[in-house]
Amino acid sequence: MEKGLVMAAAAFDTAEYIEALEKEGIEHNQARAFVKLVWRSHEAVLATQAKEQQEISARTAKEQDSKTEHKIELLRKDMGAVEERLNGKLANLETGLRKDMEAVEERLNGKLTNAVEERLNGKLTNLETGLRKDMEALGNKLIIRLTLAMLGVLGVAGTILSFVLRTVLMK
């Protein structure tokens, strides 16, 4: 029997009703039969109400699941768009840096001695290494942020699932 049905059943005291009917002059067997019929009717109504509540809870859980899935899908799209924008910006930055480095190299090509050229190549390598590290750090920050966003979504989904399971199991 459902929890609500048990509580409603406890409120229906058959002995009390039989006693009241007997005080009105109805014989014990008739009063008992009458109360039994009323109890069955009462029990059927309570069972129907409990079933309807379960159906409402199930629909609500499905709606929540659907909303959560929709939100997750929106977050995935947003993260994909952010990743595309960042990849585009990184590609543009790399292209611009390569052009700048090529232009500097062309201007310096015949003017510099081997020693100066070696120093500049070292500096360019250091610059490139530094830029690669910066780009890698930027990528790592993006991964961390995306991971945190996904963990937040999973936490919300877990909370909703926990709520739904508790709701269903409590009945």
PDB file of C-alpha atoms in Angstrom:
ATOM      1  CA  MET A   1       0.000   0.000   0.000  1.00  0.00           C
ATOM      2  CA  GLU A   2       1.270   3.520  -0.804  1.00  0.00           C
ATOM      3  CA  LYS A   3       2.292   5.817   2.037  1.00  0.00           C
ATOM      4  CA  GLY A   4      -0.629   8.216   1.418  1.00  0.00           C
ATOM      5  CA  LEU A   5      -3.034   5.296   1.152  1.00  0.00           C
ATOM      6  CA  VAL A   6      -1.876   3.922   4.519  1.00  0.00           C
ATOM      7  CA  MET A   7      -2.315   7.300   6.164  1.00  0.00           C
ATOM      8  CA  ALA A   8      -5.822   7.681   4.715  1.00  0.00           C
ATOM      9  CA  ALA A   9      -6.667   4.122   5.737  1.00  0.00           C
ATOM     10  CA  ALA A  10      -5.638   4.863   9.306  1.00  0.00           C
ATOM     11  CA  ALA A  11      -8.087   7.771   9.320  1.00  0.00           C
ATOM     12  CA  PHE A  12     -10.974   5.414   8.411  1.00  0.00           C
ATOM     13  CA  ASP A  13     -11.797   3.617  11.682  1.00  0.00           C
ATOM     14  CA  THR A  14     -14.162   0.771  10.752  1.00  0.00           C
ATOM     15  CA  ALA A  15     -14.930  -0.134  14.362  1.00  0.00           C
ATOM     16  CA  GLU A  16     -16.025   3.440  15.035  1.00  0.00           C
ATOM     17  CA  TYR A  17     -18.390   3.421  12.034  1.00  0.00           C
ATOM     18  CA  ILE A  18     -19.837   0.023  12.921  1.00  0.00           C
ATOM     19  CA  GLU A  19     -20.495   1.235  16.461  1.00  0.00           C
ATOM     20  CA  ALA A  20     -22.186   4.415  15.173  1.00  0.00           C
ATOM     21  CA  LEU A  21     -24.458   2.397  12.854  1.00  0.00           C
ATOM     22  CA  GLU A  22     -25.375   0.015  15.669  1.00  0.00           C
ATOM     23  CA  LYS A  23     -26.351   3.005  17.832  1.00  0.00           C
ATOM     24  CA  GLU A  24     -28.735   3.992  15.038  1.00  0.00           C
ATOM     25  CA  GLY A  25     -30.396   0.613  15.282  1.00  0.00           C
ATOM     26  CA  ILE A  26     -28.711  -1.310  12.472  1.00  0.00           C
ATOM     27  CA  GLU A  27     -27.782  -4.881  13.324  1.00  0.00           C
ATOM     28  CA  HIS A  28     -24.094  -5.689  13.795  1.00  0.00           C
ATOM     29  CA  ASN A  29     -23.762  -7.906  10.678  1.00  0.00           C
ATOM     30  CA  GLN A  30     -25.525  -5.375   8.481  1.00  0.00           C
ATOM     31  CA  ALA A  31     -23.473  -2.494   9.894  1.00  0.00           C
ATOM     32  CA  ARG A  32     -20.297  -4.484   9.341  1.00  0.00           C
ATOM     33  CA  ALA A  33     -21.244  -5.329   5.730  1.00  0.00           C
ATOM     34  CA  PHE A  34     -22.137  -1.712   5.037  1.00  0.00           C
ATOM     35  CA  VAL A  35     -18.852  -0.401   6.501  1.00  0.00           C
ATOM     36  CA  LYS A  36     -16.921  -3.036   4.518  1.00  0.00           C
ATOM     37  CA  LEU A  37     -18.524  -1.813   1.268  1.00  0.00           C
ATOM     38  CA  VAL A  38     -17.807   1.811   2.125  1.00  0.00           C
ATOM     39  CA  TRP A  39     -14.207   0.886   3.025  1.00  0.00           C
ATOM     40  CA  ARG A  40     -13.669  -0.899  -0.312  1.00  0.00           C
ATOM     41  CA  SER A  41     -15.026   2.105  -2.163  1.00  0.00           C
ATOM     42  CA  HIS A  42     -12.810   4.418  -0.105  1.00  0.00           C
ATOM     43  CA  GLU A  43      -9.796   2.180  -0.723  1.00  0.00           C
ATOM     44  CA  ALA A  44     -10.434   2.154  -4.510  1.00  0.00           C
ATOM     45  CA  VAL A  45     -10.609   5.958  -4.594  1.00  0.00           C
ATOM     46  CA  LEU A  46      -7.365   6.211  -2.627  1.00  0.00           C
ATOM     47  CA  ALA A  47      -5.628   3.702  -4.904  1.00  0.00           C
ATOM     48  CA  THR A  48      -6.749   5.669  -7.974  1.00  0.00           C
ATOM     49  CA  GLN A  49      -5.465   8.891  -6.452  1.00  0.00           C
ATOM     50  CA  ALA A  50      -2.125   7.264  -5.626  1.00  0.00           C
ATOM     51  CA  LYS A  51      -1.801   5.937  -9.186  1.00  0.00           C
ATOM     52  CA  GLU A  52      -2.616   9.371 -10.618  1.00  0.00           C
ATOM     53  CA  GLN A  53       0.035  10.937  -8.373  1.00  0.00           C
ATOM     54  CA  GLN A  54       2.604   8.391  -9.572  1.00  0.00           C
ATOM     55  CA  GLU A  55       1.759   9.198 -13.196  1.00  0.00           C
ATOM     56  CA  ILE A  56       2.126  12.924 -12.522  1.00  0.00           C
ATOM     57  CA  SER A  57       5.480  12.320 -10.822  1.00  0.00           C
ATOM     58  CA  ALA A  58       6.668  10.201 -13.747  1.00  0.00           C
ATOM     59  CA  ARG A  59       5.629  12.892 -16.255  1.00  0.00           C
ATOM     60  CA  THR A  60       7.352  15.560 -14.192  1.00  0.00           C
ATOM     61  CA  ALA A  61      10.533  13.478 -14.053  1.00  0.00           C
ATOM     62  CA  LYS A  62      10.466  12.972 -17.831  1.00  0.00           C
ATOM     63  CA  GLU A  63       9.923  16.694 -18.369  1.00  0.00           C
ATOM     64  CA  GLN A  64      12.848  17.510 -16.078  1.00  0.00           C
ATOM     65  CA  ASP A  65      15.044  14.972 -17.906  1.00  0.00           C
ATOM     66  CA  SER A  66      14.072  16.491 -21.228  1.00  0.00           C
ATOM     67  CA  LYS A  67      14.814  20.014 -20.006  1.00  0.00           C
ATOM     68  CA  THR A  68      18.170  18.912 -18.609  1.00  0.00           C
ATOM     69  CA  GLU A  69      19.107  17.187 -21.861  1.00  0.00           C
ATOM     70  CA  HIS A  70      18.110  20.318 -23.773  1.00  0.00           C
ATOM     71  CA  LYS A  71      20.263  22.499 -21.504  1.00  0.00           C
ATOM     72  CA  ILE A  72      23.212  20.141 -21.894  1.00  0.00           C
ATOM     73  CA  GLU A  73      22.814  20.258 -25.668  1.00  0.00           C
ATOM     74  CA  LEU A  74      22.732  24.068 -25.582  1.00  0.00           C
ATOM     75  CA  LEU A  75      25.892  24.104 -23.469  1.00  0.00           C
ATOM     76  CA  ARG A  76      27.601  21.766 -25.923  1.00  0.00           C
ATOM     77  CA  LYS A  77      26.679  24.067 -28.796  1.00  0.00           C
ATOM     78  CA  ASP A  78      27.897  27.108 -26.871  1.00  0.00           C
ATOM     79  CA  MET A  79      31.176  25.389 -26.014  1.00  0.00           C
ATOM     80  CA  GLY A  80      31.594  24.345 -29.649  1.00  0.00           C
ATOM     81  CA  ALA A  81      31.050  27.927 -30.780  1.00  0.00           C
ATOM     82  CA  VAL A  82      33.551  29.229 -28.204  1.00  0.00           C
ATOM     83  CA  GLU A  83      36.093  26.637 -29.303  1.00  0.00           C
ATOM     84  CA  GLU A  84      35.605  27.606 -32.964  1.00  0.00           C
ATOM     85  CA  ARG A  85      36.067  31.303 -32.158  1.00  0.00           C
ATOM     86  CA  LEU A  86      39.208  30.605 -30.114  1.00  0.00           C
ATOM     87  CA  ASN A  87      40.636  28.357 -32.811  1.00  0.00           C
ATOM     88  CA  GLY A  88      39.975  31.094 -35.376  1.00  0.00           C
ATOM     89  CA  LYS A  89      41.645  33.708 -33.193  1.00  0.00           C
ATOM     90  CA  LEU A  90      44.645  31.463 -32.585  1.00  0.00           C
ATOM     91  CA  ALA A  91      44.959  30.746 -36.309  1.00  0.00           C
ATOM     92  CA  ASN A  92      44.780  34.473 -37.118  1.00  0.00           C
ATOM     93  CA  LEU A  93      47.369  35.231 -34.451  1.00  0.00           C
ATOM     94  CA  GLU A  94      49.694  32.559 -35.781  1.00  0.00           C
ATOM     95  CA  THR A  95      49.257  33.790 -39.357  1.00  0.00           C
ATOM     96  CA  GLY A  96      49.923  37.370 -38.315  1.00  0.00           C
ATOM     97  CA  LEU A  97      53.003  36.408 -36.323  1.00  0.00           C
ATOM     98  CA  ARG A  98      54.386  34.350 -39.182  1.00  0.00           C
ATOM     99  CA  LYS A  99      53.910  37.251 -41.592  1.00  0.00           C
ATOM    100  CA  ASP A 100      55.594  39.639 -39.162  1.00  0.00           C
ATOM    101  CA  MET A 101      58.489  37.254 -38.633  1.00  0.00           C
ATOM    102  CA  GLU A 102      58.881  36.752 -42.383  1.00  0.00           C
ATOM    103  CA  ALA A 103      58.833  40.507 -42.977  1.00  0.00           C
ATOM    104  CA  VAL A 104      61.466  41.066 -40.292  1.00  0.00           C
ATOM    105  CA  GLU A 105      63.549  38.248 -41.695  1.00  0.00           C
ATOM    106  CA  GLU A 106      63.376  39.698 -45.217  1.00  0.00           C
ATOM    107  CA  ARG A 107      64.446  43.171 -44.044  1.00  0.00           C
ATOM    108  CA  LEU A 108      67.290  41.829 -42.016  1.00  0.00           C
ATOM    109  CA  ASN A 109      68.513  39.225 -44.480  1.00  0.00           C
ATOM    110  CA  GLY A 110      71.392  40.977 -46.190  1.00  0.00           C
ATOM    111  CA  LYS A 111      72.033  43.606 -43.529  1.00  0.00           C
ATOM    112  CA  LEU A 112      73.032  41.567 -40.537  1.00  0.00           C
ATOM    113  CA  THR A 113      76.209  39.759 -39.773  1.00  0.00           C
ATOM    114  CA  ASN A 114      76.212  36.119 -38.811  1.00  0.00           C
ATOM    115  CA  ALA A 115      76.531  36.903 -35.100  1.00  0.00           C
ATOM    116  CA  VAL A 116      73.579  39.324 -35.087  1.00  0.00           C
ATOM    117  CA  GLU A 117      71.561  36.946 -37.209  1.00  0.00           C
ATOM    118  CA  GLU A 118      72.278  34.116 -34.769  1.00  0.00           C
ATOM    119  CA  ARG A 119      71.194  36.277 -31.828  1.00  0.00           C
ATOM    120  CA  LEU A 120      67.994  37.258 -33.604  1.00  0.00           C
ATOM    121  CA  ASN A 121      67.251  33.645 -34.511  1.00  0.00           C
ATOM    122  CA  GLY A 122      67.678  32.762 -30.834  1.00  0.00           C
ATOM    123  CA  LYS A 123      65.349  35.578 -29.830  1.00  0.00           C
ATOM    124  CA  LEU A 124      62.807  34.543 -32.445  1.00  0.00           C
ATOM    125  CA  THR A 125      63.007  30.974 -31.196  1.00  0.00           C
ATOM    126  CA  ASN A 126      62.527  32.234 -27.644  1.00  0.00           C
ATOM    127  CA  LEU A 127      59.619  34.381 -28.812  1.00  0.00           C
ATOM    128  CA  GLU A 128      58.105  31.447 -30.656  1.00  0.00           C
ATOM    129  CA  THR A 129      58.635  29.192 -27.623  1.00  0.00           C
ATOM    130  CA  GLY A 130      57.080  31.827 -25.372  1.00  0.00           C
ATOM    131  CA  LEU A 131      54.126  32.219 -27.739  1.00  0.00           C
ATOM    132  CA  ARG A 132      53.665  28.456 -27.918  1.00  0.00           C
ATOM    133  CA  LYS A 133      53.693  28.299 -24.121  1.00  0.00           C
ATOM    134  CA  ASP A 134      51.202  31.172 -23.950  1.00  0.00           C
ATOM    135  CA  MET A 135      48.977  29.471 -26.530  1.00  0.00           C
ATOM    136  CA  GLU A 136      49.272  26.179 -24.642  1.00  0.00           C
ATOM    137  CA  ALA A 137      48.402  27.927 -21.361  1.00  0.00           C
ATOM    138  CA  LEU A 138      45.431  29.571 -23.064  1.00  0.00           C
ATOM    139  CA  GLY A 139      44.338  26.178 -24.378  1.00  0.00           C
ATOM    140  CA  ASN A 140      44.708  24.646 -20.913  1.00  0.00           C
ATOM    141  CA  LYS A 141      42.625  27.429 -19.387  1.00  0.00           C
ATOM    142  CA  LEU A 142      39.953  26.788 -21.989  1.00  0.00           C
ATOM    143  CA  ILE A 143      39.975  23.063 -21.217  1.00  0.00           C
ATOM    144  CA  ILE A 144      39.678  23.793 -17.489  1.00  0.00           C
ATOM    145  CA  ARG A 145      36.779  26.185 -18.031  1.00  0.00           C
ATOM    146  CA  LEU A 146      34.996  23.773 -20.330  1.00  0.00           C
ATOM    147  CA  THR A 147      35.563  20.970 -17.818  1.00  0.00           C
ATOM    148  CA  LEU A 148      34.180  23.080 -14.975  1.00  0.00           C
ATOM    149  CA  ALA A 149      31.147  23.965 -17.074  1.00  0.00           C
ATOM    150  CA  MET A 150      30.525  20.289 -17.849  1.00  0.00           C
ATOM    151  CA  LEU A 151      30.987  19.361 -14.174  1.00  0.00           C
ATOM    152  CA  GLY A 152      28.441  22.024 -13.254  1.00  0.00           C
ATOM    153  CA  VAL A 153      25.979  20.610 -15.784  1.00  0.00           C
ATOM    154  CA  LEU A 154      26.607  17.084 -14.501  1.00  0.00           C
ATOM    155  CA  GLY A 155      26.079  18.308 -10.919  1.00  0.00           C
ATOM    156  CA  VAL A 156      22.730  19.850 -11.892  1.00  0.00           C
ATOM    157  CA  ALA A 157      21.762  16.685 -13.762  1.00  0.00           C
ATOM    158  CA  GLY A 158      22.788  14.561 -10.750  1.00  0.00           C
ATOM    159  CA  THR A 159      20.761  16.745  -8.402  1.00  0.00           C
ATOM    160  CA  ILE A 160      17.703  16.520 -10.630  1.00  0.00           C
ATOM    161  CA  LEU A 161      18.141  12.758 -11.000  1.00  0.00           C
ATOM    162  CA  SER A 162      18.577  12.395  -7.231  1.00  0.00           C
ATOM    163  CA  PHE A 163      15.427  14.431  -6.655  1.00  0.00           C
ATOM    164  CA  VAL A 164      13.473  12.374  -9.161  1.00  0.00           C
ATOM    165  CA  LEU A 165      14.719   9.084  -7.691  1.00  0.00           C
ATOM    166  CA  ARG A 166      13.904  10.202  -4.149  1.00  0.00           C
ATOM    167  CA  THR A 167      10.443  11.275  -5.278  1.00  0.00           C
ATOM    168  CA  VAL A 168       9.800   7.988  -7.000  1.00  0.00           C
ATOM    169  CA  LEU A 169      11.297   5.827  -4.226  1.00  0.00           C
ATOM    170  CA  MET A 170       9.435   7.643  -1.429  1.00  0.00           C
ATOM    171  CA  LYS A 171       6.156   6.534  -2.930  1.00  0.00           C
TER     172      LYS A 171
END
